[in-house]
PDB file of C-alpha atoms in Angstrom:
ATOM      1  CA  GLY A   1      16.011  11.873 -14.114  1.00  0.00           C
ATOM      2  CA  GLN A   2      12.733  13.031 -12.683  1.00  0.00           C
ATOM      3  CA  SER A   3      10.978  11.162  -9.901  1.00  0.00           C
ATOM      4  CA  LEU A   4       8.449  11.563  -7.125  1.00  0.00           C
ATOM      5  CA  GLU A   5       8.523   9.173  -4.200  1.00  0.00           C
ATOM      6  CA  GLN A   6       5.650   8.380  -1.831  1.00  0.00           C
ATOM      7  CA  PRO A   7       4.965   5.638   0.724  1.00  0.00           C
ATOM      8  CA  SER A   8       3.042   2.816  -0.895  1.00  0.00           C
ATOM      9  CA  GLU A   9       0.421   2.403   1.808  1.00  0.00           C
ATOM     10  CA  VAL A  10      -0.878   4.133   4.930  1.00  0.00           C
ATOM     11  CA  THR A  11      -3.525   2.864   7.340  1.00  0.00           C
ATOM     12  CA  ALA A  12      -5.452   4.933   9.889  1.00  0.00           C
ATOM     13  CA  VAL A  13      -8.734   4.861  11.797  1.00  0.00           C
ATOM     14  CA  GLU A  14     -11.776   7.046  11.355  1.00  0.00           C
ATOM     15  CA  GLY A  15     -11.414  10.444  12.958  1.00  0.00           C
ATOM     16  CA  ALA A  16      -7.624  10.306  12.952  1.00  0.00           C
ATOM     17  CA  ILE A  17      -5.104  12.532  11.175  1.00  0.00           C
ATOM     18  CA  VAL A  18      -2.791  11.137   8.510  1.00  0.00           C
ATOM     19  CA  GLN A  19       0.113  12.672   6.605  1.00  0.00           C
ATOM     20  CA  ILE A  20       1.212  11.455   3.166  1.00  0.00           C
ATOM     21  CA  ASN A  21       4.706  12.535   2.212  1.00  0.00           C
ATOM     22  CA  CYS A  22       6.170  13.187  -1.208  1.00  0.00           C
ATOM     23  CA  THR A  23       9.786  13.834  -2.120  1.00  0.00           C
ATOM     24  CA  TYR A  24      10.581  14.919  -5.626  1.00  0.00           C
ATOM     25  CA  GLN A  25      13.494  15.273  -7.957  1.00  0.00           C
ATOM     26  CA  THR A  26      12.629  17.320 -11.012  1.00  0.00           C
ATOM     27  CA  SER A  27      13.951  20.109 -13.158  1.00  0.00           C
ATOM     28  CA  GLY A  28      12.005  23.238 -14.004  1.00  0.00           C
ATOM     29  CA  PHE A  29       9.863  22.852 -10.872  1.00  0.00           C
ATOM     30  CA  TYR A  30       6.769  25.066 -10.635  1.00  0.00           C
ATOM     31  CA  GLY A  31       4.716  23.543  -7.852  1.00  0.00           C
ATOM     32  CA  LEU A  32       3.328  20.386  -6.270  1.00  0.00           C
ATOM     33  CA  SER A  33      -0.154  19.020  -6.888  1.00  0.00           C
ATOM     34  CA  TRP A  34      -2.158  16.325  -5.145  1.00  0.00           C
ATOM     35  CA  TYR A  35      -4.776  14.045  -6.709  1.00  0.00           C
ATOM     36  CA  GLN A  36      -7.180  11.530  -5.222  1.00  0.00           C
ATOM     37  CA  GLN A  37      -8.231   8.346  -6.980  1.00  0.00           C
ATOM     38  CA  HIS A  38     -10.856   5.909  -5.728  1.00  0.00           C
ATOM     39  CA  ASP A  39     -10.689   2.307  -6.907  1.00  0.00           C
ATOM     40  CA  GLY A  40     -12.010   2.051 -10.439  1.00  0.00           C
ATOM     41  CA  GLY A  41     -12.246   5.820 -10.753  1.00  0.00           C
ATOM     42  CA  ALA A  42     -10.337   8.671 -12.295  1.00  0.00           C
ATOM     43  CA  PRO A  43      -7.785  10.874 -10.517  1.00  0.00           C
ATOM     44  CA  THR A  44      -9.304  14.129  -9.286  1.00  0.00           C
ATOM     45  CA  PHE A  45      -7.438  17.279  -8.356  1.00  0.00           C
ATOM     46  CA  LEU A  46      -7.151  18.193  -4.671  1.00  0.00           C
ATOM     47  CA  SER A  47      -4.616  20.984  -4.292  1.00  0.00           C
ATOM     48  CA  TYR A  48      -1.606  22.847  -5.669  1.00  0.00           C
ATOM     49  CA  ASN A  49       1.273  24.502  -3.835  1.00  0.00           C
ATOM     50  CA  ALA A  50       3.511  26.853  -5.767  1.00  0.00           C
ATOM     51  CA  LEU A  51       4.902  28.596  -2.687  1.00  0.00           C
ATOM     52  CA  ASP A  52       6.422  27.226   0.492  1.00  0.00           C
ATOM     53  CA  GLY A  53       4.043  26.718   3.367  1.00  0.00           C
ATOM     54  CA  LEU A  54       0.721  25.201   4.251  1.00  0.00           C
ATOM     55  CA  GLU A  55      -2.481  25.540   2.234  1.00  0.00           C
ATOM     56  CA  GLU A  56      -5.714  24.503   3.916  1.00  0.00           C
ATOM     57  CA  THR A  57      -8.909  23.427   2.191  1.00  0.00           C
ATOM     58  CA  GLY A  58     -11.447  22.027   4.612  1.00  0.00           C
ATOM     59  CA  ARG A  59     -10.241  18.751   6.103  1.00  0.00           C
ATOM     60  CA  PHE A  60      -7.331  18.583   3.666  1.00  0.00           C
ATOM     61  CA  SER A  61      -4.130  20.610   3.855  1.00  0.00           C
ATOM     62  CA  SER A  62      -1.048  20.515   1.674  1.00  0.00           C
ATOM     63  CA  PHE A  63       2.473  21.641   2.474  1.00  0.00           C
ATOM     64  CA  LEU A  64       5.506  22.432   0.357  1.00  0.00           C
ATOM     65  CA  SER A  65       9.175  23.039   1.129  1.00  0.00           C
ATOM     66  CA  ARG A  66      11.003  23.873  -2.068  1.00  0.00           C
ATOM     67  CA  SER A  67      14.406  23.907  -0.376  1.00  0.00           C
ATOM     68  CA  ASP A  68      13.864  20.325   0.817  1.00  0.00           C
ATOM     69  CA  SER A  69      12.133  19.131  -2.379  1.00  0.00           C
ATOM     70  CA  TYR A  70       9.417  17.824  -0.111  1.00  0.00           C
ATOM     71  CA  GLY A  71       5.730  18.145   0.412  1.00  0.00           C
ATOM     72  CA  TYR A  72       2.893  16.418   2.185  1.00  0.00           C
ATOM     73  CA  LEU A  73      -0.850  16.054   2.173  1.00  0.00           C
ATOM     74  CA  LEU A  74      -2.539  16.174   5.570  1.00  0.00           C
ATOM     75  CA  LEU A  75      -5.969  14.650   5.993  1.00  0.00           C
ATOM     76  CA  GLN A  76      -7.856  15.418   9.190  1.00  0.00           C
ATOM     77  CA  GLU A  77     -10.987  13.912  10.722  1.00  0.00           C
ATOM     78  CA  LEU A  78     -10.619  10.890   8.490  1.00  0.00           C
ATOM     79  CA  GLN A  79     -13.769   9.382   7.053  1.00  0.00           C
ATOM     80  CA  MET A  80     -14.308   6.018   5.416  1.00  0.00           C
ATOM     81  CA  LYS A  81     -14.834   7.739   2.080  1.00  0.00           C
ATOM     82  CA  ASP A  82     -11.233   9.008   2.243  1.00  0.00           C
ATOM     83  CA  SER A  83     -10.022   5.473   1.516  1.00  0.00           C
ATOM     84  CA  ALA A  84      -8.383   5.935  -1.859  1.00  0.00           C
ATOM     85  CA  SER A  85      -5.020   6.357  -3.543  1.00  0.00           C
ATOM     86  CA  TYR A  86      -3.324   9.736  -3.335  1.00  0.00           C
ATOM     87  CA  PHE A  87      -0.802  10.944  -5.879  1.00  0.00           C
ATOM     88  CA  CYS A  88       1.557  13.866  -5.769  1.00  0.00           C
ATOM     89  CA  ALA A  89       2.253  15.354  -9.173  1.00  0.00           C
ATOM     90  CA  VAL A  90       4.349  18.122 -10.655  1.00  0.00           C
ATOM     91  CA  PRO A  91       4.147  20.239 -13.761  1.00  0.00           C
ATOM     92  CA  THR A  92       7.734  20.472 -14.875  1.00  0.00           C
ATOM     93  CA  THR A  93       9.910  21.373 -17.805  1.00  0.00           C
ATOM     94  CA  SER A  94      12.877  19.391 -18.931  1.00  0.00           C
ATOM     95  CA  GLY A  95      13.138  20.138 -22.582  1.00  0.00           C
ATOM     96  CA  THR A  96       9.389  20.170 -22.982  1.00  0.00           C
ATOM     97  CA  TYR A  97       6.578  20.510 -20.494  1.00  0.00           C
ATOM     98  CA  LYS A  98       5.497  17.380 -18.642  1.00  0.00           C
ATOM     99  CA  TYR A  99       2.995  16.653 -15.891  1.00  0.00           C
ATOM    100  CA  ILE A 100       4.333  13.663 -13.990  1.00  0.00           C
ATOM    101  CA  PHE A 101       2.859  11.672 -11.122  1.00  0.00           C
ATOM    102  CA  GLY A 102       4.295  10.037  -8.052  1.00  0.00           C
ATOM    103  CA  THR A 103       4.035   6.359  -7.290  1.00  0.00           C
ATOM    104  CA  GLY A 104       0.839   6.812  -5.273  1.00  0.00           C
ATOM    105  CA  THR A 105      -0.091   6.104  -1.660  1.00  0.00           C
ATOM    106  CA  ARG A 106      -2.978   3.810  -0.878  1.00  0.00           C
ATOM    107  CA  LEU A 107      -4.833   5.057   2.200  1.00  0.00           C
ATOM    108  CA  LYS A 108      -6.978   2.620   4.129  1.00  0.00           C
ATOM    109  CA  VAL A 109      -9.345   4.081   6.703  1.00  0.00           C
ATOM    110  CA  LEU A 110     -10.552   1.605   9.293  1.00  0.00           C
ATOM    111  CA  ALA A 111     -13.752   1.871  11.278  1.00  0.00           C
TER     112      ALA A 111
ATOM    113  CA  ASP B   1     -19.942  20.521 -19.325  1.00  0.00           C
ATOM    114  CA  ALA B   2     -19.976  16.719 -19.331  1.00  0.00           C
ATOM    115  CA  GLY B   3     -16.282  16.470 -18.541  1.00  0.00           C
ATOM    116  CA  VAL B   4     -13.742  14.413 -20.453  1.00  0.00           C
ATOM    117  CA  ILE B   5     -15.426  11.528 -22.227  1.00  0.00           C
ATOM    118  CA  GLN B   6     -13.602   8.333 -23.104  1.00  0.00           C
ATOM    119  CA  SER B   7     -14.688   5.256 -24.982  1.00  0.00           C
ATOM    120  CA  PRO B   8     -14.805   2.359 -24.757  1.00  0.00           C
ATOM    121  CA  ARG B   9     -14.834   1.963 -20.959  1.00  0.00           C
ATOM    122  CA  HIS B  10     -13.752  -1.640 -21.265  1.00  0.00           C
ATOM    123  CA  GLU B  11     -12.065  -3.467 -24.106  1.00  0.00           C
ATOM    124  CA  VAL B  12     -11.052  -7.094 -24.235  1.00  0.00           C
ATOM    125  CA  THR B  13      -9.159  -8.179 -27.305  1.00  0.00           C
ATOM    126  CA  GLU B  14      -6.760 -10.812 -28.478  1.00  0.00           C
ATOM    127  CA  MET B  15      -3.073 -10.344 -29.049  1.00  0.00           C
ATOM    128  CA  GLY B  16      -2.341  -8.961 -32.482  1.00  0.00           C
ATOM    129  CA  GLN B  17      -5.601  -7.075 -32.851  1.00  0.00           C
ATOM    130  CA  GLU B  18      -5.817  -3.336 -33.376  1.00  0.00           C
ATOM    131  CA  VAL B  19      -7.201  -1.271 -30.516  1.00  0.00           C
ATOM    132  CA  THR B  20      -8.493   2.287 -30.812  1.00  0.00           C
ATOM    133  CA  LEU B  21      -9.285   4.360 -27.744  1.00  0.00           C
ATOM    134  CA  ARG B  22     -11.206   7.606 -28.061  1.00  0.00           C
ATOM    135  CA  CYS B  23     -11.344  10.819 -26.105  1.00  0.00           C
ATOM    136  CA  LYS B  24     -13.408  13.982 -26.156  1.00  0.00           C
ATOM    137  CA  PRO B  25     -11.778  16.721 -24.042  1.00  0.00           C
ATOM    138  CA  ILE B  26     -13.559  19.484 -22.200  1.00  0.00           C
ATOM    139  CA  SER B  27     -14.549  22.239 -24.578  1.00  0.00           C
ATOM    140  CA  GLY B  28     -12.122  25.136 -24.485  1.00  0.00           C
ATOM    141  CA  HIS B  29      -9.225  23.151 -23.040  1.00  0.00           C
ATOM    142  CA  ASP B  30      -6.126  23.592 -25.164  1.00  0.00           C
ATOM    143  CA  TYR B  31      -4.140  20.681 -23.781  1.00  0.00           C
ATOM    144  CA  LEU B  32      -4.865  16.988 -24.028  1.00  0.00           C
ATOM    145  CA  PHE B  33      -2.864  14.240 -22.333  1.00  0.00           C
ATOM    146  CA  TRP B  34      -2.864  10.466 -22.659  1.00  0.00           C
ATOM    147  CA  TYR B  35      -1.744   8.473 -19.607  1.00  0.00           C
ATOM    148  CA  ARG B  36      -1.415   4.752 -18.980  1.00  0.00           C
ATOM    149  CA  GLN B  37      -1.879   3.320 -15.476  1.00  0.00           C
ATOM    150  CA  THR B  38      -0.644  -0.046 -14.265  1.00  0.00           C
ATOM    151  CA  MET B  39       0.118  -1.387 -10.814  1.00  0.00           C
ATOM    152  CA  MET B  40       3.778  -1.793 -11.665  1.00  0.00           C
ATOM    153  CA  ARG B  41       4.455   1.530 -13.376  1.00  0.00           C
ATOM    154  CA  GLY B  42       1.776   3.844 -11.985  1.00  0.00           C
ATOM    155  CA  LEU B  43       0.557   6.750 -14.100  1.00  0.00           C
ATOM    156  CA  GLU B  44       2.784   7.219 -17.140  1.00  0.00           C
ATOM    157  CA  LEU B  45       2.473  10.140 -19.508  1.00  0.00           C
ATOM    158  CA  LEU B  46       2.372   8.799 -23.061  1.00  0.00           C
ATOM    159  CA  ILE B  47       1.819  11.904 -25.166  1.00  0.00           C
ATOM    160  CA  TYR B  48       0.271  15.332 -25.005  1.00  0.00           C
ATOM    161  CA  PHE B  49      -1.171  17.793 -27.489  1.00  0.00           C
ATOM    162  CA  ASN B  50      -1.458  21.537 -27.526  1.00  0.00           C
ATOM    163  CA  ASN B  51      -4.054  23.009 -29.867  1.00  0.00           C
ATOM    164  CA  ASN B  52      -4.313  19.629 -31.631  1.00  0.00           C
ATOM    165  CA  VAL B  53      -0.546  19.451 -32.262  1.00  0.00           C
ATOM    166  CA  PRO B  54       1.504  16.657 -30.637  1.00  0.00           C
ATOM    167  CA  ILE B  55       4.136  18.286 -28.453  1.00  0.00           C
ATOM    168  CA  ASP B  56       5.864  15.449 -26.658  1.00  0.00           C
ATOM    169  CA  ASP B  57       5.454  11.768 -27.504  1.00  0.00           C
ATOM    170  CA  SER B  58       8.571  10.563 -25.714  1.00  0.00           C
ATOM    171  CA  GLY B  59       6.431   8.453 -23.394  1.00  0.00           C
ATOM    172  CA  MET B  60       4.929   6.378 -26.178  1.00  0.00           C
ATOM    173  CA  PRO B  61       6.411   2.952 -25.506  1.00  0.00           C
ATOM    174  CA  GLU B  62       6.824   1.649 -29.033  1.00  0.00           C
ATOM    175  CA  ASP B  63       5.997   2.250 -32.655  1.00  0.00           C
ATOM    176  CA  ARG B  64       2.942   0.098 -32.117  1.00  0.00           C
ATOM    177  CA  PHE B  65       1.410   3.084 -30.328  1.00  0.00           C
ATOM    178  CA  SER B  66       0.157   6.130 -32.184  1.00  0.00           C
ATOM    179  CA  ALA B  67      -2.048   9.067 -31.263  1.00  0.00           C
ATOM    180  CA  LYS B  68      -3.891  11.669 -33.273  1.00  0.00           C
ATOM    181  CA  MET B  69      -5.953  14.736 -32.593  1.00  0.00           C
ATOM    182  CA  PRO B  70      -7.702  15.715 -35.836  1.00  0.00           C
ATOM    183  CA  ASN B  71      -9.675  18.513 -34.165  1.00  0.00           C
ATOM    184  CA  ALA B  72     -10.135  20.246 -30.833  1.00  0.00           C
ATOM    185  CA  SER B  73     -12.874  17.886 -29.683  1.00  0.00           C
ATOM    186  CA  PHE B  74     -11.484  14.468 -30.519  1.00  0.00           C
ATOM    187  CA  SER B  75      -8.369  12.380 -30.001  1.00  0.00           C
ATOM    188  CA  THR B  76      -7.506   8.740 -30.533  1.00  0.00           C
ATOM    189  CA  LEU B  77      -4.856   6.430 -29.172  1.00  0.00           C
ATOM    190  CA  LYS B  78      -4.215   3.400 -31.343  1.00  0.00           C
ATOM    191  CA  ILE B  79      -2.290   0.234 -30.574  1.00  0.00           C
ATOM    192  CA  GLN B  80      -1.459  -1.994 -33.517  1.00  0.00           C
ATOM    193  CA  PRO B  81      -0.723  -4.824 -33.016  1.00  0.00           C
ATOM    194  CA  SER B  82      -1.726  -5.166 -29.379  1.00  0.00           C
ATOM    195  CA  GLU B  83       0.191  -7.351 -26.926  1.00  0.00           C
ATOM    196  CA  PRO B  84      -0.709  -8.693 -23.449  1.00  0.00           C
ATOM    197  CA  ARG B  85       1.741  -6.268 -21.814  1.00  0.00           C
ATOM    198  CA  ASP B  86      -0.385  -3.392 -23.122  1.00  0.00           C
ATOM    199  CA  SER B  87      -3.114  -4.371 -20.670  1.00  0.00           C
ATOM    200  CA  ALA B  88      -3.719  -1.296 -18.517  1.00  0.00           C
ATOM    201  CA  VAL B  89      -6.124   1.524 -17.857  1.00  0.00           C
ATOM    202  CA  TYR B  90      -5.656   4.329 -20.358  1.00  0.00           C
ATOM    203  CA  PHE B  91      -6.682   7.789 -19.221  1.00  0.00           C
ATOM    204  CA  CYS B  92      -7.248  10.863 -21.269  1.00  0.00           C
ATOM    205  CA  ALA B  93      -7.031  14.224 -19.493  1.00  0.00           C
ATOM    206  CA  SER B  94      -7.434  17.804 -20.592  1.00  0.00           C
ATOM    207  CA  SER B  95      -6.382  21.091 -19.071  1.00  0.00           C
ATOM    208  CA  LEU B  96      -6.993  24.757 -19.664  1.00  0.00           C
ATOM    209  CA  ALA B  97      -3.401  25.838 -19.184  1.00  0.00           C
ATOM    210  CA  LEU B  98      -0.003  24.493 -18.296  1.00  0.00           C
ATOM    211  CA  GLY B  99       1.120  24.353 -14.696  1.00  0.00           C
ATOM    212  CA  THR B 100       3.248  27.352 -13.802  1.00  0.00           C
ATOM    213  CA  ARG B 101       4.042  29.437 -10.739  1.00  0.00           C
ATOM    214  CA  THR B 102       0.566  30.945 -10.936  1.00  0.00           C
ATOM    215  CA  ASN B 103      -1.506  28.268 -12.694  1.00  0.00           C
ATOM    216  CA  THR B 104      -2.193  24.864 -11.213  1.00  0.00           C
ATOM    217  CA  GLY B 105      -2.263  23.138 -14.585  1.00  0.00           C
ATOM    218  CA  GLU B 106      -5.112  21.086 -13.153  1.00  0.00           C
ATOM    219  CA  LEU B 107      -5.808  17.977 -15.190  1.00  0.00           C
ATOM    220  CA  PHE B 108      -9.397  16.830 -15.714  1.00  0.00           C
ATOM    221  CA  PHE B 109      -9.426  13.097 -16.286  1.00  0.00           C
ATOM    222  CA  GLY B 110     -11.880  10.928 -18.122  1.00  0.00           C
ATOM    223  CA  GLU B 111     -13.113   7.732 -16.498  1.00  0.00           C
ATOM    224  CA  GLY B 112     -10.523   5.704 -18.378  1.00  0.00           C
ATOM    225  CA  SER B 113     -10.520   2.809 -20.814  1.00  0.00           C
ATOM    226  CA  ARG B 114      -9.629  -0.527 -19.244  1.00  0.00           C
ATOM    227  CA  LEU B 115      -7.826  -2.615 -21.856  1.00  0.00           C
ATOM    228  CA  THR B 116      -7.241  -6.330 -21.521  1.00  0.00           C
ATOM    229  CA  VAL B 117      -5.193  -8.062 -24.200  1.00  0.00           C
ATOM    230  CA  LEU B 118      -5.390 -11.847 -24.065  1.00  0.00           C
TER     231      LEU B 118
END
């Protein structure tokens, strides 16, 4: 089957650095995406890694290792507004195209 | 563009009633997805359309669920009859292209329809 696994919850303080891991098992893998979702809101796209390595976008960075079926989202200089759920997601093909999401990681940023 | 628009935002109904959720995708997006989100099961893909044609409905839980896309700017998800276990947030999302090695396949989500079946 296809699955993406993430820790359920991570807690950190303002100004800190936090890493959210994602391990995946899929067929027809193209790349790894990350989405952010605030309580009561809609998921919004953060990043996409198709190639191995680190991609940096401001305070957020995302990493992919295709050989390890593993990726992570790195959040630096944490702010209170970063408190949200973070989902890894993959576009994949197994018969037909699907866009599936991980279990989600709830990040709590403490003052 | 106003983004993906869903209605209603909240729906409370009684078991056995018909529920219809509506979605207007972003203009020009060829792909439309319906997801269901619950605490227990996370974000589940129910069905998706390409150019108004249903491509994969393997995620639709039961025959009680049906989805249509009569034109490029409108889709519905219908539950008939509804049951308490259908209570969830239903998201519609659209995308310009599929995710590939060179395209992110970024999904643009609506604000969701929160359904409560009593």
